[in-house]
Short mmCIF file of C-alpha atoms and ligand atoms in Angstrom, two decimals:
data_model
loop_
_atom_site.label_atom_id
_atom_site.label_comp_id
_atom_site.label_asym_id
_atom_site.label_seq_id
_atom_site.Cartn_x
_atom_site.Cartn_y
_atom_site.Cartn_z
CA MET A 22 0.00 0.00 0.00
CA ASN A 23 1.20 3.52 -0.67
CA ILE A 24 1.04 6.19 2.02
CA LYS A 25 -2.35 7.53 0.82
CA GLN A 26 -3.86 4.06 1.11
CA LEU A 27 -2.25 3.59 4.52
CA PHE A 28 -3.71 6.97 5.57
CA SER A 29 -7.19 5.73 4.64
CA ALA A 30 -6.64 2.34 6.24
CA HIS A 31 -5.09 3.27 9.56
CA LEU A 32 -5.92 6.83 10.53
CA ALA A 33 -9.29 7.43 12.12
CA PRO A 34 -11.30 9.66 9.78
CA THR A 35 -13.09 12.78 10.93
CA SER A 36 -14.81 13.65 7.67
CA PRO A 37 -15.70 11.79 4.48
CA ILE A 38 -13.83 14.42 2.47
CA PRO A 39 -10.36 15.03 3.96
CA LEU A 40 -8.23 17.50 1.99
CA GLY A 41 -5.71 14.65 1.62
CA ILE A 42 -2.62 16.63 0.68
CA GLU A 43 0.49 14.56 1.39
CA VAL A 44 2.85 16.95 3.13
CA SER A 45 6.53 16.99 2.44
CA HIS A 46 7.50 20.13 4.35
CA ALA A 47 6.27 23.62 5.22
CA GLU A 48 7.99 26.98 5.46
CA GLY A 49 6.60 30.48 6.05
CA CYS A 50 3.20 30.78 4.35
CA TYR A 51 3.76 27.69 2.18
CA ILE A 52 3.12 23.98 2.43
CA PHE A 53 4.84 21.64 -0.07
CA ASP A 54 3.43 18.26 -1.02
CA THR A 55 5.44 15.14 -1.80
CA ALA A 56 4.97 15.69 -5.54
CA GLY A 57 6.77 19.02 -5.19
CA LYS A 58 3.66 21.21 -5.48
CA LYS A 59 3.67 24.45 -3.50
CA TYR A 60 0.53 25.67 -1.72
CA LEU A 61 -0.08 29.08 -0.22
CA ASP A 62 -1.63 28.35 3.17
CA LEU A 63 -4.68 30.49 3.94
CA ILE A 64 -5.72 28.35 6.90
CA SER A 65 -2.66 28.24 9.21
CA GLY A 66 -3.64 24.85 10.62
CA ILE A 67 -6.88 26.56 11.71
CA SER A 68 -5.44 29.68 13.27
CA VAL A 69 -2.31 28.03 14.70
CA SER A 70 0.61 29.17 12.54
CA ALA A 71 0.23 32.91 13.15
CA LEU A 72 3.90 33.43 12.26
CA GLY A 73 3.79 30.94 9.41
CA HIS A 74 5.41 27.52 9.42
CA ARG A 75 8.77 26.85 11.05
CA HIS A 76 9.65 30.41 11.97
CA PRO A 77 13.46 30.27 12.41
CA LYS A 78 13.38 31.80 15.89
CA ILE A 79 10.74 29.30 17.03
CA ILE A 80 12.81 26.42 15.64
CA GLU A 81 15.85 27.79 17.46
CA ALA A 82 13.93 27.99 20.75
CA ILE A 83 12.67 24.42 20.35
CA GLU A 84 16.19 23.16 19.58
CA ASN A 85 17.56 25.04 22.54
CA GLN A 86 14.97 23.48 24.85
CA LEU A 87 15.58 20.04 23.32
CA GLY A 88 19.13 20.27 24.59
CA LYS A 89 17.93 20.86 28.16
CA TYR A 90 14.91 18.72 29.05
CA LEU A 91 11.63 17.36 27.72
CA HIS A 92 8.88 16.09 30.02
CA ILE A 93 10.02 16.07 33.64
CA MET A 94 7.01 15.81 35.90
CA VAL A 95 3.25 16.38 35.89
CA TYR A 96 2.18 20.00 35.54
CA GLY A 97 2.58 22.30 38.53
CA GLU A 98 5.19 20.46 40.60
CA PHE A 99 8.60 21.49 39.30
CA ILE A 100 9.69 24.96 38.28
CA GLN A 101 10.21 24.94 34.51
CA ALA A 102 11.52 28.21 33.12
CA PRO A 103 9.70 28.10 29.74
CA GLN A 104 6.33 27.79 31.53
CA VAL A 105 7.13 30.51 34.03
CA LYS A 106 8.41 32.97 31.42
CA LEU A 107 5.44 32.41 29.11
CA ALA A 108 2.97 32.81 31.98
CA LYS A 109 4.68 36.06 33.01
CA LEU A 110 4.66 37.45 29.46
CA LEU A 111 0.98 36.58 29.09
CA ALA A 112 0.16 38.24 32.42
CA ASP A 113 2.16 41.33 31.41
CA ASN A 114 -0.04 41.67 28.35
CA LEU A 115 -3.39 41.05 30.00
CA PRO A 116 -5.55 43.05 32.42
CA PRO A 117 -4.38 42.76 36.06
CA ASN A 118 -7.12 40.28 37.02
CA LEU A 119 -5.80 37.76 34.45
CA ASP A 120 -2.46 37.11 36.10
CA CYS A 121 -2.43 33.37 36.74
CA VAL A 122 -2.09 30.77 33.98
CA TYR A 123 -3.02 27.09 33.96
CA PHE A 124 -1.41 25.41 30.93
CA THR A 125 -3.19 22.54 29.17
CA ASN A 126 -2.49 20.48 26.05
CA SER A 127 -5.34 21.80 23.93
CA GLY A 128 -8.15 24.30 23.64
CA SER A 129 -10.75 21.73 24.66
CA GLU A 130 -8.87 21.03 27.86
CA ALA A 131 -8.69 24.74 28.61
CA THR A 132 -12.50 24.80 28.31
CA GLU A 133 -12.81 21.78 30.59
CA GLY A 134 -10.54 23.31 33.21
CA ALA A 135 -12.41 26.61 33.15
CA MET A 136 -15.78 24.86 33.51
CA LYS A 137 -14.51 23.06 36.60
CA LEU A 138 -12.94 26.21 38.02
CA ALA A 139 -16.21 28.14 37.61
CA LYS A 140 -18.20 25.42 39.36
CA ARG A 141 -15.64 25.18 42.14
CA ILE A 142 -15.57 28.94 42.76
CA THR A 143 -19.30 29.63 42.59
CA GLY A 144 -20.69 26.38 43.97
CA ARG A 145 -23.21 26.59 41.12
CA SER A 146 -23.80 24.08 38.36
CA GLU A 147 -25.32 25.83 35.36
CA ILE A 148 -23.10 26.81 32.43
CA ILE A 149 -24.54 29.06 29.74
CA SER A 150 -23.14 29.33 26.23
CA PHE A 151 -24.41 30.50 22.83
CA THR A 152 -25.89 29.25 19.61
CA ASN A 153 -23.19 28.25 17.10
CA ALA A 154 -20.53 28.34 19.80
CA TYR A 155 -17.59 25.98 19.57
CA HIS A 156 -15.42 25.39 22.63
CA GLY A 157 -13.98 21.96 21.88
CA SER A 158 -14.85 18.33 21.30
CA THR A 159 -14.43 16.61 24.67
CA GLN A 160 -17.70 15.86 26.43
CA GLY A 161 -17.74 18.88 28.73
CA ALA A 162 -16.77 21.25 25.94
CA LEU A 163 -19.21 19.56 23.57
CA SER A 164 -21.99 20.03 26.13
CA ILE A 165 -21.65 23.78 25.69
CA ALA A 166 -21.37 23.70 21.89
CA GLY A 167 -24.14 25.61 20.19
CA ALA A 168 -25.19 23.12 17.49
CA GLU A 169 -27.39 20.16 18.32
CA TRP A 170 -26.41 18.12 15.23
CA LEU A 171 -22.88 17.82 16.57
CA LYS A 172 -24.07 16.74 20.01
CA GLN A 173 -27.17 14.61 19.61
CA ASN A 174 -25.52 11.21 19.04
CA PHE A 175 -23.32 11.62 22.09
CA ARG A 176 -26.02 12.32 24.65
CA PRO A 177 -26.35 12.23 27.58
CA LEU A 178 -23.85 15.06 27.87
CA LEU A 179 -23.45 17.34 30.90
CA PRO A 180 -26.67 18.43 32.60
CA CYS A 181 -27.27 22.10 33.46
CA THR A 182 -25.74 23.35 30.22
CA ASN A 183 -27.94 25.78 28.34
CA GLN A 184 -27.52 27.77 25.16
CA ILE A 185 -28.91 31.21 24.52
CA ARG A 186 -28.91 33.18 21.27
CA TYR A 187 -25.71 34.98 20.25
CA ASN A 188 -26.30 38.71 19.90
CA ASN A 189 -29.77 38.46 21.46
CA PHE A 190 -29.92 40.96 24.34
CA LYS A 191 -33.23 39.65 25.68
CA ASP A 192 -31.83 36.15 26.21
CA LEU A 193 -29.28 37.51 28.67
CA GLU A 194 -32.04 37.50 31.29
CA LYS A 195 -31.58 33.71 31.37
CA ILE A 196 -28.25 34.29 33.11
CA THR A 197 -29.23 34.12 36.79
CA THR A 198 -27.77 33.59 40.25
CA ALA A 199 -27.87 29.85 39.45
CA THR A 200 -25.38 30.32 36.60
CA ALA A 201 -21.78 29.44 37.40
CA ALA A 202 -20.33 30.79 34.18
CA VAL A 203 -21.09 32.17 30.77
CA PHE A 204 -18.76 30.97 28.01
CA ILE A 205 -18.59 33.14 24.92
CA GLU A 206 -16.35 33.69 21.91
CA PRO A 207 -16.04 37.49 21.55
CA LEU A 208 -16.06 36.77 17.81
CA GLN A 209 -17.48 33.35 16.93
CA GLY A 210 -15.06 31.37 14.77
CA GLU A 211 -16.88 28.25 13.64
CA ALA A 212 -20.13 30.16 13.15
CA GLY A 213 -18.39 31.71 10.13
CA ALA A 214 -16.47 34.60 11.71
CA GLN A 215 -19.57 36.02 13.37
CA GLU A 216 -18.92 39.30 15.17
CA SER A 217 -20.67 40.20 18.38
CA ALA A 218 -23.22 43.01 18.02
CA ILE A 219 -22.28 46.46 19.28
CA GLY A 220 -22.69 46.51 23.04
CA PHE A 221 -23.43 42.79 23.31
CA LEU A 222 -20.28 41.79 25.19
CA LYS A 223 -20.77 44.76 27.54
CA ALA A 224 -24.33 43.62 28.21
CA VAL A 225 -23.13 40.07 28.89
CA ARG A 226 -20.49 41.46 31.25
CA GLU A 227 -23.07 43.58 33.10
CA ARG A 228 -25.48 40.68 33.49
CA CYS A 229 -22.70 38.40 34.76
CA THR A 230 -21.52 41.01 37.25
CA LYS A 231 -25.09 41.52 38.47
CA THR A 232 -25.66 37.79 39.03
CA ASN A 233 -22.13 37.05 40.30
CA THR A 234 -21.62 34.75 37.35
CA LEU A 235 -18.12 34.25 35.96
CA LEU A 236 -17.58 35.49 32.42
CA VAL A 237 -15.31 33.30 30.28
CA PHE A 238 -13.98 34.53 26.94
CA ASP A 239 -12.86 31.85 24.52
CA GLU A 240 -10.08 33.46 22.47
CA ILE A 241 -8.63 30.15 21.36
CA GLN A 242 -9.17 31.08 17.72
CA THR A 243 -9.16 34.90 17.98
CA GLY A 244 -6.15 35.41 20.27
CA PHE A 245 -2.61 36.48 19.37
CA GLY A 246 -3.48 39.25 16.94
CA ARG A 247 -5.74 37.27 14.67
CA THR A 248 -8.39 40.00 14.58
CA GLY A 249 -6.02 42.98 14.69
CA SER A 250 -5.46 43.38 18.42
CA LEU A 251 -3.57 40.98 20.65
CA TRP A 252 -6.89 39.90 22.19
CA HIS A 253 -10.21 40.45 20.50
CA PHE A 254 -11.86 41.61 23.75
CA GLN A 255 -9.67 44.73 23.68
CA GLN A 256 -11.76 45.97 20.74
CA HIS A 257 -14.87 45.84 22.94
CA ASN A 258 -13.38 47.16 26.14
CA VAL A 259 -14.81 44.29 28.15
CA ILE A 260 -12.72 42.16 30.49
CA PRO A 261 -13.57 38.54 31.32
CA ASP A 262 -12.98 36.71 34.60
CA ILE A 263 -11.41 33.77 32.81
CA LEU A 264 -9.70 33.69 29.42
CA LEU A 265 -9.21 30.58 27.24
CA LEU A 266 -6.25 30.37 24.88
CA GLY A 267 -4.92 27.71 22.52
CA LYS A 268 -4.01 27.29 18.86
CA ALA A 269 -1.36 30.02 18.20
CA LEU A 270 -0.34 29.95 21.89
CA GLY A 271 2.20 27.16 21.32
CA GLY A 272 3.88 28.66 18.26
CA GLY A 273 2.97 25.52 16.30
CA LEU A 274 3.24 23.02 19.16
CA PRO A 275 0.26 21.80 21.20
CA LEU A 276 -0.62 24.13 24.07
CA GLY A 277 -3.75 25.58 25.66
CA ALA A 278 -4.39 27.67 28.75
CA PHE A 279 -7.08 29.01 31.01
CA ILE A 280 -6.18 32.21 32.75
CA ALA A 281 -7.80 33.84 35.78
CA SER A 282 -6.76 35.70 38.93
CA LYS A 283 -4.39 34.03 41.36
CA GLU A 284 -7.12 34.22 43.99
CA MET A 285 -9.53 32.26 41.81
CA MET A 286 -6.94 29.72 40.73
CA GLN A 287 -6.07 28.96 44.37
CA ASN A 288 -9.34 27.04 44.49
CA LEU A 289 -7.83 24.22 42.43
CA ASN A 290 -5.21 23.34 45.06
CA HIS A 291 -7.56 22.35 47.88
CA ASN A 292 -10.98 20.85 48.45
CA PRO A 293 -10.09 18.67 46.67
CA VAL A 294 -6.32 18.86 46.48
CA LEU A 295 -5.27 18.40 42.83
CA GLY A 296 -8.58 19.88 41.69
CA HIS A 297 -7.39 19.80 38.09
CA ILE A 298 -4.35 17.86 36.94
CA THR A 299 -2.56 17.11 33.70
CA THR A 300 0.54 15.10 32.87
CA PHE A 301 1.66 16.93 29.75
CA GLY A 302 -0.07 20.32 30.04
CA GLY A 303 2.46 23.13 29.59
CA HIS A 304 5.05 20.87 27.96
CA PRO A 305 8.44 22.63 28.08
CA LEU A 306 8.91 22.40 24.30
CA SER A 307 5.48 23.95 23.66
CA CYS A 308 6.07 26.71 26.19
CA ALA A 309 9.54 27.49 24.80
CA ALA A 310 8.04 27.78 21.30
CA GLY A 311 5.05 29.78 22.55
CA LEU A 312 7.25 32.20 24.48
CA VAL A 313 9.30 33.12 21.43
CA ALA A 314 6.20 33.31 19.25
CA LEU A 315 4.57 35.80 21.61
CA GLU A 316 7.81 37.79 21.90
CA ILE A 317 7.95 38.10 18.11
CA ILE A 318 4.29 39.10 17.85
CA LEU A 319 4.89 41.84 20.41
CA GLN A 320 8.34 43.03 19.30
CA GLU A 321 7.57 43.09 15.60
CA LYS A 322 4.15 44.65 16.24
CA ILE A 323 2.58 41.98 14.05
CA THR A 324 -0.95 42.92 15.12
CA GLU A 325 -0.62 46.46 13.81
CA ARG A 326 -0.51 45.33 10.17
CA VAL A 327 -3.41 42.88 10.38
CA GLY A 328 -6.00 45.58 9.64
CA GLU A 329 -4.23 46.62 6.40
CA LYS A 330 -4.10 43.00 5.30
CA GLU A 331 -7.81 42.56 5.99
CA ALA A 332 -8.46 45.65 3.87
CA LEU A 333 -6.45 44.16 1.00
CA PHE A 334 -8.46 40.92 1.09
CA ARG A 335 -11.67 42.93 1.12
CA LYS A 336 -10.46 45.11 -1.74
CA TYR A 337 -9.40 42.24 -4.00
CA LEU A 338 -12.29 39.93 -3.17
CA THR A 339 -15.11 41.65 -5.00
CA HIS A 340 -17.16 39.40 -7.24
CA PRO A 341 -20.89 39.05 -7.99
CA ASN A 342 -20.82 35.51 -6.52
CA ILE A 343 -19.53 36.78 -3.17
CA LYS A 344 -22.57 37.69 -1.07
CA THR A 345 -20.62 39.16 1.79
CA ILE A 346 -17.35 38.88 3.68
CA ARG A 347 -17.71 38.58 7.44
CA GLY A 348 -15.16 38.68 10.20
CA LYS A 349 -12.34 40.82 11.44
CA GLY A 350 -8.63 41.03 10.74
CA LEU A 351 -7.37 37.79 9.26
CA LEU A 352 -10.29 35.65 10.42
CA LEU A 353 -12.60 36.10 7.45
CA ALA A 354 -15.56 34.23 5.99
CA ILE A 355 -16.50 34.58 2.33
CA ASP A 356 -20.21 33.86 1.97
CA VAL A 357 -21.05 32.23 -1.37
CA GLY A 358 -24.50 30.93 -0.46
CA SER A 359 -24.20 27.12 -0.42
CA PHE A 360 -21.92 24.27 0.60
CA GLU A 361 -21.70 23.00 -2.99
CA LYS A 362 -20.34 26.36 -4.06
CA VAL A 363 -17.97 26.44 -1.10
CA GLN A 364 -16.61 23.03 -2.10
CA THR A 365 -16.23 24.00 -5.76
CA VAL A 366 -14.17 27.05 -4.87
CA ILE A 367 -12.08 25.21 -2.26
CA ASN A 368 -11.31 22.40 -4.72
CA TYR A 369 -10.37 24.87 -7.45
CA CYS A 370 -8.09 26.75 -5.05
CA ILE A 371 -6.35 23.60 -3.88
CA ALA A 372 -5.85 22.41 -7.46
CA ASN A 373 -4.27 25.79 -8.12
CA GLY A 374 -2.03 25.94 -5.08
CA VAL A 375 -4.09 27.86 -2.51
CA ILE A 376 -5.40 26.17 0.62
CA THR A 377 -8.73 27.32 2.04
CA ASP A 378 -11.33 25.46 4.08
CA TRP A 379 -14.90 25.59 5.37
CA PHE A 380 -16.48 26.30 8.79
CA LEU A 381 -18.07 23.83 11.16
CA PHE A 382 -21.29 25.79 11.71
CA ASN A 383 -21.63 27.82 8.54
CA GLU A 384 -21.80 25.79 5.37
CA ASN A 385 -22.13 28.81 3.09
CA CYS A 386 -18.73 30.28 3.84
CA ILE A 387 -15.13 29.79 2.81
CA ARG A 388 -12.61 30.24 5.59
CA LEU A 389 -9.64 32.61 5.28
CA VAL A 390 -7.23 32.38 8.20
CA PRO A 391 -3.79 32.99 6.69
CA PRO A 392 -0.60 33.39 8.70
CA LEU A 393 -0.47 36.97 10.04
CA ILE A 394 2.85 37.42 8.21
CA ILE A 395 1.27 37.01 4.77
CA THR A 396 2.52 39.66 2.33
CA GLN A 397 0.63 41.97 -0.02
CA GLU A 398 1.86 39.95 -3.04
CA GLU A 399 0.68 36.72 -1.45
CA ILE A 400 -2.71 38.23 -0.67
CA GLU A 401 -3.02 39.49 -4.24
CA MET A 402 -1.98 36.15 -5.72
CA SER A 403 -4.32 34.10 -3.53
CA CYS A 404 -7.28 36.41 -4.19
CA LYS A 405 -6.69 36.03 -7.93
CA VAL A 406 -7.03 32.25 -7.58
CA ILE A 407 -10.12 32.57 -5.34
CA LEU A 408 -11.74 34.87 -7.90
CA GLU A 409 -11.04 32.35 -10.67
CA GLY A 410 -12.82 29.78 -8.49
CA MET A 411 -15.75 32.17 -8.12
CA GLU A 412 -16.22 32.00 -11.90
CA LEU A 413 -17.13 28.31 -11.60
CA ILE A 414 -20.11 28.73 -9.27
N1 PMP B 521 -12.56 26.99 21.15
C1 PMP B 521 -12.51 27.54 19.93
C2 PMP B 521 -13.08 28.91 19.72
C3 PMP B 521 -11.95 26.84 18.86
O1 PMP B 521 -11.92 27.40 17.64
C4 PMP B 521 -11.42 25.56 19.09
C5 PMP B 521 -10.79 24.74 17.97
N2 PMP B 521 -11.30 24.95 16.72
C6 PMP B 521 -11.48 25.02 20.39
C7 PMP B 521 -12.05 25.77 21.39
C8 PMP B 521 -10.94 23.65 20.69
O2 PMP B 521 -9.55 23.60 20.64
P1 PMP B 521 -8.78 22.23 20.44
O3 PMP B 521 -9.13 21.71 19.08
O4 PMP B 521 -7.33 22.59 20.60
O5 PMP B 521 -9.23 21.30 21.51
#
């Protein structure tokens, strides 16, 4: 069997239509397949490779850490400099109440940890989330997903998890003194880059404060400059009690985090002791890579150019078959009206060396999530290919 057949035979499938590109290597904004074809990556491993693939400084940091130690001990016991330095740099770039970091392996685990923390702090059981929300695929995180089709065959899931409508102010009354936490993406990724309505996050914040409910922002997809500011919540001037990070956090290696105040986090070390534990969370290699990635984003002011790049995409992507372009920064959704059309354009783009993808909860949209370092020429070139694809639908 060749490697494609072995892929089909031995790797658990997640969709009937995997993109199926056989990767040889990746560098900057490009992925190369084993036949030597070069693809411009407009997906970044779903918002992971903010600085492109194999950034030389990230590789150097990983190699440097490789020479020192890999896994030593379960999370939280030994002092590991890469974890400490990354936690400090995150805290330095967050509001003062978000000063204590719990590192996990993935975004889903960050969600799980935050759900437990909220229950532990408040003594309440209800978790509220929103329609079309995505917070991960483990059973706790899935319980708060906002799409029944994804959940129904896995029930029973967690009780006391309720969804209210995103951007519906009236529904916020359902947040009560029985609610432990409200989980919300300040800009919904899988819904097709759905922005929150003006004043909505403020209203959620006010309702949570009034009912003593913890407000959790999921910035797993939007964090690290993706929407033009380091954190998307900065654009709304609303501060959460707990912040979830993942994806770009590890600079290309697996890493997630939930972040809260030290006072809140103290609750996980007693009653019960070891209230949340992980073997690999905060792996030294991932933290070393993530530390350098965040340093580069800050030092090179990567976020400041994201807005210009969004404007270029919006300028080039005008076509009668494009209904609208939603989203912010370099998390954009091109609405073409149907999944068939989405697939036609994606397939054309891939055949012509541009990788795009679709969204979990919005079948009418093509996903654009390029590395933040993408250049004007690369934007122009990729839009040309996308527009050619638009001619086919
Ligand atoms: N939250 C959001 C907003 C996400 O986009 C994702 C991943 N798409 C997750 C949580 C889950 O992260 P992971 O796949 O690392 O578990």
